[in-house]
Amino acid sequence: MEATSSERQQRLVELLVELLESDSVWNQTTFAKSVGVSQATVNRWLNGINLPDVGSNNFKALAKSTGGTPESLLDYLDGKISFKQYRKTGRYAEDKDESRRRVSEIKADIAKLPQSEILEIIIFSASALREKT
């Protein structure tokens, strides 16, 4: 069932407030630039005055900037998925999949190397891990 415009606006406000408060990268100005809208538009969204049309480029850009897809953003705004579920969709899910693919490719490449080069990689990896802690 589709949510009312008022319910969608309230969820959009909750999403934006959560993102702006929890992510040190965003403020209204930087977020507006990311989406490609004016700061006044973001302010209207935050104040529940309006929201972008579902099929618009602004809606697509909003979804991308908040880490989802247009489909998952609509599901969130309609109350079909939670904020937490929304954040697990889109770009973040794709980034995880890409990371897994890279690791698999690296493992396959390492398996092809001579033992001495594998040992060199192990020593390098241990050193890199030590520096990160």
Tab-separated table of N, CA and C in Angstrom:
chain	number	residue	atom	x	y	z
A	1	MET	N	0.838	-1.186	0.000
A	1	MET	CA	0.000	0.000	0.000
A	1	MET	C	0.884	1.251	0.000
A	2	GLU	N	0.523	2.190	-0.790
A	2	GLU	CA	1.286	3.427	-0.923
A	2	GLU	C	0.974	4.363	0.237
A	3	ALA	N	1.985	4.994	0.761
A	3	ALA	CA	1.807	5.943	1.861
A	3	ALA	C	1.220	7.251	1.332
A	4	THR	N	0.644	8.011	2.231
A	4	THR	CA	0.140	9.334	1.851
A	4	THR	C	1.321	10.274	1.649
A	5	SER	N	1.063	11.375	0.991
A	5	SER	CA	2.107	12.371	0.768
A	5	SER	C	2.672	12.861	2.093
A	6	SER	N	1.814	13.038	3.063
A	6	SER	CA	2.232	13.497	4.390
A	6	SER	C	3.148	12.474	5.068
A	7	GLU	N	2.802	11.194	4.951
A	7	GLU	CA	3.636	10.140	5.547
A	7	GLU	C	4.996	10.072	4.848
A	8	ARG	N	4.989	10.208	3.538
A	8	ARG	CA	6.251	10.207	2.794
A	8	ARG	C	7.122	11.389	3.214
A	9	GLN	N	6.502	12.553	3.346
A	9	GLN	CA	7.267	13.735	3.755
A	9	GLN	C	7.882	13.530	5.126
A	10	GLN	N	7.117	12.954	6.057
A	10	GLN	CA	7.637	12.722	7.410
A	10	GLN	C	8.826	11.762	7.375
A	11	ARG	N	8.729	10.701	6.582
A	11	ARG	CA	9.846	9.753	6.481
A	11	ARG	C	11.063	10.393	5.812
A	12	LEU	N	10.817	11.247	4.823
A	12	LEU	CA	11.931	11.952	4.185
A	12	LEU	C	12.628	12.856	5.197
A	13	VAL	N	11.862	13.556	5.998
A	13	VAL	CA	12.435	14.406	7.047
A	13	VAL	C	13.283	13.555	7.990
A	14	GLU	N	12.746	12.418	8.426
A	14	GLU	CA	13.489	11.532	9.336
A	14	GLU	C	14.792	11.055	8.698
A	15	LEU	N	14.725	10.691	7.416
A	15	LEU	CA	15.918	10.236	6.702
A	15	LEU	C	16.969	11.333	6.640
A	16	LEU	N	16.558	12.527	6.240
A	16	LEU	CA	17.514	13.626	6.100
A	16	LEU	C	18.098	14.044	7.444
A	17	VAL	N	17.268	14.110	8.457
A	17	VAL	CA	17.762	14.484	9.788
A	17	VAL	C	18.786	13.456	10.266
A	18	GLU	N	18.469	12.182	10.093
A	18	GLU	CA	19.394	11.125	10.509
A	18	GLU	C	20.722	11.240	9.762
A	19	LEU	N	20.659	11.453	8.463
A	19	LEU	CA	21.883	11.563	7.674
A	19	LEU	C	22.697	12.795	8.053
A	20	LEU	N	22.026	13.912	8.218
A	20	LEU	CA	22.747	15.151	8.531
A	20	LEU	C	23.329	15.133	9.942
A	21	GLU	N	22.664	14.429	10.863
A	21	GLU	CA	23.170	14.370	12.238
A	21	GLU	C	24.234	13.298	12.428
A	22	SER	N	24.134	12.208	11.672
A	22	SER	CA	25.042	11.088	11.914
A	22	SER	C	26.258	11.069	11.001
A	23	ASP	N	26.230	11.804	9.936
A	23	ASP	CA	27.319	11.757	8.962
A	23	ASP	C	28.049	13.095	8.958
A	24	SER	N	29.288	13.090	9.402
A	24	SER	CA	30.039	14.336	9.512
A	24	SER	C	30.367	14.955	8.152
A	25	VAL	N	30.135	14.221	7.076
A	25	VAL	CA	30.418	14.724	5.738
A	25	VAL	C	29.350	15.725	5.297
A	26	TRP	N	28.118	15.509	5.735
A	26	TRP	CA	27.001	16.296	5.243
A	26	TRP	C	26.628	17.462	6.146
A	27	ASN	N	26.317	18.558	5.526
A	27	ASN	CA	25.521	19.621	6.113
A	27	ASN	C	24.550	19.990	5.000
A	28	GLN	N	23.654	20.912	5.232
A	28	GLN	CA	22.651	21.203	4.209
A	28	GLN	C	23.281	21.635	2.883
A	29	THR	N	24.329	22.408	2.964
A	29	THR	CA	24.971	22.915	1.747
A	29	THR	C	25.643	21.803	0.959
A	30	THR	N	26.450	20.980	1.630
A	30	THR	CA	27.143	19.908	0.923
A	30	THR	C	26.165	18.855	0.417
A	31	PHE	N	25.124	18.602	1.200
A	31	PHE	CA	24.123	17.642	0.758
A	31	PHE	C	23.396	18.167	-0.474
A	32	ALA	N	23.034	19.439	-0.464
A	32	ALA	CA	22.349	20.050	-1.618
A	32	ALA	C	23.216	19.929	-2.868
A	33	LYS	N	24.510	20.189	-2.725
A	33	LYS	CA	25.417	20.068	-3.875
A	33	LYS	C	25.475	18.626	-4.374
A	34	SER	N	25.496	17.669	-3.448
A	34	SER	CA	25.539	16.263	-3.817
A	34	SER	C	24.315	15.850	-4.624
A	35	VAL	N	23.159	16.363	-4.227
A	35	VAL	CA	21.913	16.016	-4.902
A	35	VAL	C	21.730	16.832	-6.178
A	36	GLY	N	22.335	18.032	-6.203
A	36	GLY	CA	22.182	18.901	-7.366
A	36	GLY	C	20.988	19.826	-7.264
A	37	VAL	N	20.665	20.186	-6.022
A	37	VAL	CA	19.554	21.112	-5.783
A	37	VAL	C	20.069	22.263	-4.927
A	38	SER	N	19.231	23.255	-4.742
A	38	SER	CA	19.629	24.387	-3.903
A	38	SER	C	19.490	24.022	-2.428
A	39	GLN	N	20.179	24.795	-1.603
A	39	GLN	CA	20.058	24.600	-0.158
A	39	GLN	C	18.620	24.887	0.276
A	40	ALA	N	17.961	25.811	-0.396
A	40	ALA	CA	16.558	26.125	-0.082
A	40	ALA	C	15.665	24.909	-0.316
A	41	THR	N	15.964	24.143	-1.362
A	41	THR	CA	15.183	22.934	-1.633
A	41	THR	C	15.371	21.917	-0.517
A	42	VAL	N	16.614	21.704	-0.101
A	42	VAL	CA	16.881	20.778	1.006
A	42	VAL	C	16.171	21.273	2.262
A	43	ASN	N	16.191	22.572	2.493
A	43	ASN	CA	15.521	23.146	3.651
A	43	ASN	C	14.010	22.877	3.596
A	44	ARG	N	13.416	23.002	2.403
A	44	ARG	CA	11.984	22.704	2.252
A	44	ARG	C	11.708	21.232	2.520
A	45	TRP	N	12.613	20.354	2.059
A	45	TRP	CA	12.442	18.928	2.344
A	45	TRP	C	12.518	18.677	3.840
A	46	LEU	N	13.502	19.298	4.499
A	46	LEU	CA	13.677	19.114	5.952
A	46	LEU	C	12.502	19.645	6.763
A	47	ASN	N	11.869	20.677	6.253
A	47	ASN	CA	10.721	21.259	6.954
A	47	ASN	C	9.402	20.617	6.550
A	48	GLY	N	9.465	19.576	5.736
A	48	GLY	CA	8.262	18.856	5.346
A	48	GLY	C	7.337	19.650	4.441
A	49	ILE	N	7.890	20.649	3.756
A	49	ILE	CA	7.066	21.498	2.890
A	49	ILE	C	6.780	20.794	1.563
A	50	ASN	N	7.762	20.106	1.028
A	50	ASN	CA	7.540	19.338	-0.200
A	50	ASN	C	8.566	18.231	-0.301
A	51	LEU	N	8.376	17.373	-1.298
A	51	LEU	CA	9.353	16.349	-1.592
A	51	LEU	C	9.400	16.184	-3.105
A	52	PRO	N	10.511	15.653	-3.622
A	52	PRO	CA	10.628	15.552	-5.078
A	52	PRO	C	9.654	14.515	-5.640
A	53	ASP	N	9.217	14.755	-6.871
A	53	ASP	CA	8.367	13.777	-7.559
A	53	ASP	C	9.139	12.486	-7.737
A	54	VAL	N	8.458	11.376	-7.556
A	54	VAL	CA	9.099	10.063	-7.581
A	54	VAL	C	9.879	9.795	-8.864
A	55	GLY	N	9.392	10.212	-10.005
A	55	GLY	CA	10.077	9.937	-11.264
A	55	GLY	C	11.100	10.976	-11.677
A	56	SER	N	11.283	11.992	-10.859
A	56	SER	CA	12.151	13.110	-11.241
A	56	SER	C	13.632	12.789	-11.069
A	57	ASN	N	14.456	13.581	-11.747
A	57	ASN	CA	15.907	13.459	-11.571
A	57	ASN	C	16.313	13.788	-10.148
A	58	ASN	N	15.608	14.727	-9.506
A	58	ASN	CA	15.917	15.064	-8.114
A	58	ASN	C	15.697	13.859	-7.199
A	59	PHE	N	14.640	13.093	-7.463
A	59	PHE	CA	14.372	11.908	-6.649
A	59	PHE	C	15.485	10.883	-6.839
A	60	LYS	N	15.898	10.682	-8.089
A	60	LYS	CA	16.980	9.733	-8.376
A	60	LYS	C	18.277	10.183	-7.708
A	61	ALA	N	18.577	11.482	-7.792
A	61	ALA	CA	19.795	12.016	-7.171
A	61	ALA	C	19.716	11.925	-5.652
A	62	LEU	N	18.526	12.160	-5.100
A	62	LEU	CA	18.330	12.045	-3.649
A	62	LEU	C	18.599	10.612	-3.206
A	63	ALA	N	18.069	9.653	-3.946
A	63	ALA	CA	18.293	8.245	-3.608
A	63	ALA	C	19.786	7.913	-3.649
A	64	LYS	N	20.439	8.338	-4.710
A	64	LYS	CA	21.871	8.047	-4.850
A	64	LYS	C	22.673	8.687	-3.714
A	65	SER	N	22.379	9.930	-3.393
A	65	SER	CA	23.129	10.642	-2.351
A	65	SER	C	22.891	10.075	-0.960
A	66	THR	N	21.731	9.445	-0.763
A	66	THR	CA	21.437	8.871	0.551
A	66	THR	C	21.788	7.395	0.621
A	67	GLY	N	22.389	6.889	-0.460
A	67	GLY	CA	22.917	5.530	-0.425
A	67	GLY	C	21.982	4.461	-0.929
A	68	GLY	N	20.875	4.826	-1.538
A	68	GLY	CA	19.939	3.824	-2.020
A	68	GLY	C	19.723	3.910	-3.508
A	69	THR	N	18.653	3.305	-3.922
A	69	THR	CA	18.194	3.361	-5.299
A	69	THR	C	16.841	4.058	-5.283
A	70	PRO	N	16.364	4.537	-6.424
A	70	PRO	CA	15.024	5.138	-6.427
A	70	PRO	C	13.953	4.173	-5.909
A	71	GLU	N	14.081	2.910	-6.260
A	71	GLU	CA	13.104	1.909	-5.811
A	71	GLU	C	13.148	1.722	-4.306
A	72	SER	N	14.359	1.609	-3.754
A	72	SER	CA	14.462	1.391	-2.302
A	72	SER	C	14.063	2.650	-1.529
A	73	LEU	N	14.348	3.829	-2.091
A	73	LEU	CA	13.923	5.063	-1.429
A	73	LEU	C	12.402	5.135	-1.397
A	74	LEU	N	11.763	4.777	-2.484
A	74	LEU	CA	10.304	4.777	-2.511
A	74	LEU	C	9.749	3.762	-1.507
A	75	ASP	N	10.367	2.588	-1.438
A	75	ASP	CA	9.939	1.592	-0.441
A	75	ASP	C	10.067	2.148	0.968
A	76	TYR	N	11.171	2.843	1.243
A	76	TYR	CA	11.356	3.456	2.569
A	76	TYR	C	10.289	4.518	2.822
A	77	LEU	N	10.088	5.410	1.857
A	77	LEU	CA	9.113	6.488	2.040
A	77	LEU	C	7.692	5.949	2.196
A	78	ASP	N	7.406	4.811	1.559
A	78	ASP	CA	6.085	4.191	1.686
A	78	ASP	C	5.958	3.336	2.943
A	79	GLY	N	7.042	3.225	3.719
A	79	GLY	CA	6.996	2.463	4.965
A	79	GLY	C	7.121	0.962	4.768
A	80	LYS	N	7.532	0.530	3.580
A	80	LYS	CA	7.672	-0.897	3.301
A	80	LYS	C	8.952	-1.468	3.880
A	81	ILE	N	9.968	-0.611	4.038
A	81	ILE	CA	11.227	-1.029	4.654
A	81	ILE	C	11.641	0.025	5.683
A	82	SER	N	12.431	-0.399	6.639
A	82	SER	CA	12.893	0.508	7.696
A	82	SER	C	14.090	1.331	7.208
A	83	PHE	N	14.469	2.314	8.006
A	83	PHE	CA	15.659	3.113	7.702
A	83	PHE	C	16.880	2.207	7.593
A	84	LYS	N	17.005	1.291	8.536
A	84	LYS	CA	18.150	0.381	8.547
A	84	LYS	C	18.180	-0.473	7.273
A	85	GLN	N	17.022	-0.989	6.866
A	85	GLN	CA	16.961	-1.767	5.641
A	85	GLN	C	17.306	-0.904	4.435
A	86	TYR	N	16.824	0.328	4.434
A	86	TYR	CA	17.120	1.236	3.318
A	86	TYR	C	18.624	1.447	3.179
A	87	ARG	N	19.294	1.651	4.292
A	87	ARG	CA	20.731	1.913	4.247
A	87	ARG	C	21.525	0.697	3.771
A	88	LYS	N	20.919	-0.497	3.828
A	88	LYS	CA	21.599	-1.704	3.365
A	88	LYS	C	21.418	-1.929	1.871
A	89	THR	N	20.633	-1.090	1.216
A	89	THR	CA	20.395	-1.243	-0.219
A	89	THR	C	21.334	-0.339	-1.000
A	90	GLY	N	21.236	-0.410	-2.293
A	90	GLY	CA	21.917	0.554	-3.153
A	90	GLY	C	23.412	0.548	-3.072
A	91	ARG	N	23.974	1.748	-2.986
A	91	ARG	CA	25.415	1.948	-3.082
A	91	ARG	C	26.175	1.141	-2.044
A	92	TYR	N	25.680	1.082	-0.800
A	92	TYR	CA	26.410	0.384	0.244
A	92	TYR	C	26.453	-1.111	-0.017
A	93	ALA	N	25.343	-1.661	-0.484
A	93	ALA	CA	25.311	-3.077	-0.834
A	93	ALA	C	26.236	-3.343	-2.018
A	94	GLU	N	26.214	-2.458	-3.013
A	94	GLU	CA	27.073	-2.617	-4.183
A	94	GLU	C	28.541	-2.538	-3.795
A	95	ASP	N	28.885	-1.617	-2.880
A	95	ASP	CA	30.270	-1.485	-2.429
A	95	ASP	C	30.743	-2.772	-1.767
A	96	LYS	N	29.885	-3.405	-0.951
A	96	LYS	CA	30.238	-4.654	-0.292
A	96	LYS	C	30.470	-5.753	-1.320
A	97	ASP	N	29.581	-5.845	-2.305
A	97	ASP	CA	29.723	-6.855	-3.347
A	97	ASP	C	31.011	-6.642	-4.131
A	98	GLU	N	31.316	-5.401	-4.464
A	98	GLU	CA	32.536	-5.084	-5.202
A	98	GLU	C	33.768	-5.463	-4.381
A	99	SER	N	33.740	-5.197	-3.096
A	99	SER	CA	34.857	-5.546	-2.222
A	99	SER	C	35.056	-7.054	-2.192
A	100	ARG	N	33.960	-7.798	-2.083
A	100	ARG	CA	34.057	-9.262	-2.079
A	100	ARG	C	34.659	-9.772	-3.389
A	101	ARG	N	34.230	-9.176	-4.516
A	101	ARG	CA	34.772	-9.582	-5.817
A	101	ARG	C	36.273	-9.314	-5.887
A	102	ARG	N	36.683	-8.129	-5.403
A	102	ARG	CA	38.105	-7.786	-5.435
A	102	ARG	C	38.917	-8.766	-4.616
A	103	VAL	N	38.435	-9.096	-3.426
A	103	VAL	CA	39.152	-10.034	-2.560
A	103	VAL	C	39.271	-11.392	-3.246
A	104	SER	N	38.206	-11.856	-3.863
A	104	SER	CA	38.251	-13.142	-4.577
A	104	SER	C	39.268	-13.112	-5.706
A	105	GLU	N	39.300	-12.010	-6.446
A	105	GLU	CA	40.255	-11.881	-7.548
A	105	GLU	C	41.686	-11.858	-7.024
A	106	ILE	N	41.912	-11.157	-5.926
A	106	ILE	CA	43.258	-11.086	-5.341
A	106	ILE	C	43.696	-12.465	-4.875
A	107	LYS	N	42.797	-13.194	-4.222
A	107	LYS	CA	43.135	-14.546	-3.763
A	107	LYS	C	43.506	-15.440	-4.946
A	108	ALA	N	42.737	-15.345	-6.020
A	108	ALA	CA	43.018	-16.157	-7.207
A	108	ALA	C	44.379	-15.789	-7.799
A	109	ASP	N	44.699	-14.490	-7.817
A	109	ASP	CA	46.002	-14.049	-8.337
A	109	ASP	C	47.141	-14.538	-7.445
A	110	ILE	N	46.943	-14.496	-6.154
A	110	ILE	CA	47.985	-14.949	-5.222
A	110	ILE	C	48.247	-16.437	-5.401
A	111	ALA	N	47.192	-17.203	-5.587
A	111	ALA	CA	47.341	-18.655	-5.740
A	111	ALA	C	48.219	-19.013	-6.941
A	112	LYS	N	48.306	-18.136	-7.912
A	112	LYS	CA	49.105	-18.392	-9.123
A	112	LYS	C	50.590	-18.079	-8.923
A	113	LEU	N	50.927	-17.397	-7.840
A	113	LEU	CA	52.311	-16.947	-7.623
A	113	LEU	C	53.194	-18.063	-7.075
A	114	PRO	N	54.511	-17.907	-7.273
A	114	PRO	CA	55.459	-18.839	-6.641
A	114	PRO	C	55.442	-18.639	-5.118
A	115	GLN	N	55.845	-19.666	-4.388
A	115	GLN	CA	55.810	-19.622	-2.919
A	115	GLN	C	56.574	-18.437	-2.336
A	116	SER	N	57.702	-18.098	-2.914
A	116	SER	CA	58.505	-17.004	-2.360
A	116	SER	C	57.745	-15.670	-2.440
A	117	GLU	N	56.990	-15.464	-3.514
A	117	GLU	CA	56.222	-14.221	-3.645
A	117	GLU	C	55.005	-14.220	-2.716
A	118	ILE	N	54.425	-15.404	-2.490
A	118	ILE	CA	53.307	-15.499	-1.542
A	118	ILE	C	53.810	-15.156	-0.138
A	119	LEU	N	55.002	-15.656	0.208
A	119	LEU	CA	55.581	-15.336	1.513
A	119	LEU	C	55.817	-13.833	1.641
A	120	GLU	N	56.281	-13.206	0.590
A	120	GLU	CA	56.496	-11.760	0.587
A	120	GLU	C	55.165	-11.024	0.844
A	121	ILE	N	54.105	-11.494	0.226
A	121	ILE	CA	52.784	-10.884	0.429
A	121	ILE	C	52.321	-11.069	1.870
A	122	ILE	N	52.567	-12.241	2.439
A	122	ILE	CA	52.183	-12.502	3.830
A	122	ILE	C	52.920	-11.559	4.772
A	123	ILE	N	54.204	-11.389	4.567
A	123	ILE	CA	55.009	-10.499	5.409
A	123	ILE	C	54.514	-9.060	5.273
A	124	PHE	N	54.252	-8.630	4.033
A	124	PHE	CA	53.732	-7.285	3.809
A	124	PHE	C	52.381	-7.101	4.510
A	125	SER	N	51.502	-8.092	4.354
A	125	SER	CA	50.163	-8.004	4.951
A	125	SER	C	50.237	-7.920	6.469
A	126	ALA	N	51.117	-8.723	7.082
A	126	ALA	CA	51.277	-8.689	8.532
A	126	ALA	C	51.770	-7.325	8.983
A	127	SER	N	52.698	-6.762	8.231
A	127	SER	CA	53.213	-5.433	8.559
A	127	SER	C	52.126	-4.362	8.432
A	128	ALA	N	51.334	-4.447	7.372
A	128	ALA	CA	50.241	-3.482	7.170
A	128	ALA	C	49.217	-3.589	8.275
A	129	LEU	N	48.895	-4.789	8.703
A	129	LEU	CA	47.946	-4.988	9.798
A	129	LEU	C	48.470	-4.393	11.106
A	130	ARG	N	49.741	-4.610	11.365
A	130	ARG	CA	50.365	-4.087	12.588
A	130	ARG	C	50.288	-2.567	12.614
A	131	GLU	N	50.512	-1.925	11.457
A	131	GLU	CA	50.470	-0.461	11.389
A	131	GLU	C	49.061	0.084	11.613
A	132	LYS	N	48.042	-0.692	11.244
A	132	LYS	CA	46.656	-0.228	11.383
A	132	LYS	C	46.148	-0.324	12.817
A	133	THR	N	46.812	-1.105	13.656
A	133	THR	CA	46.338	-1.248	15.041
A	133	THR	C	47.036	-0.330	15.975
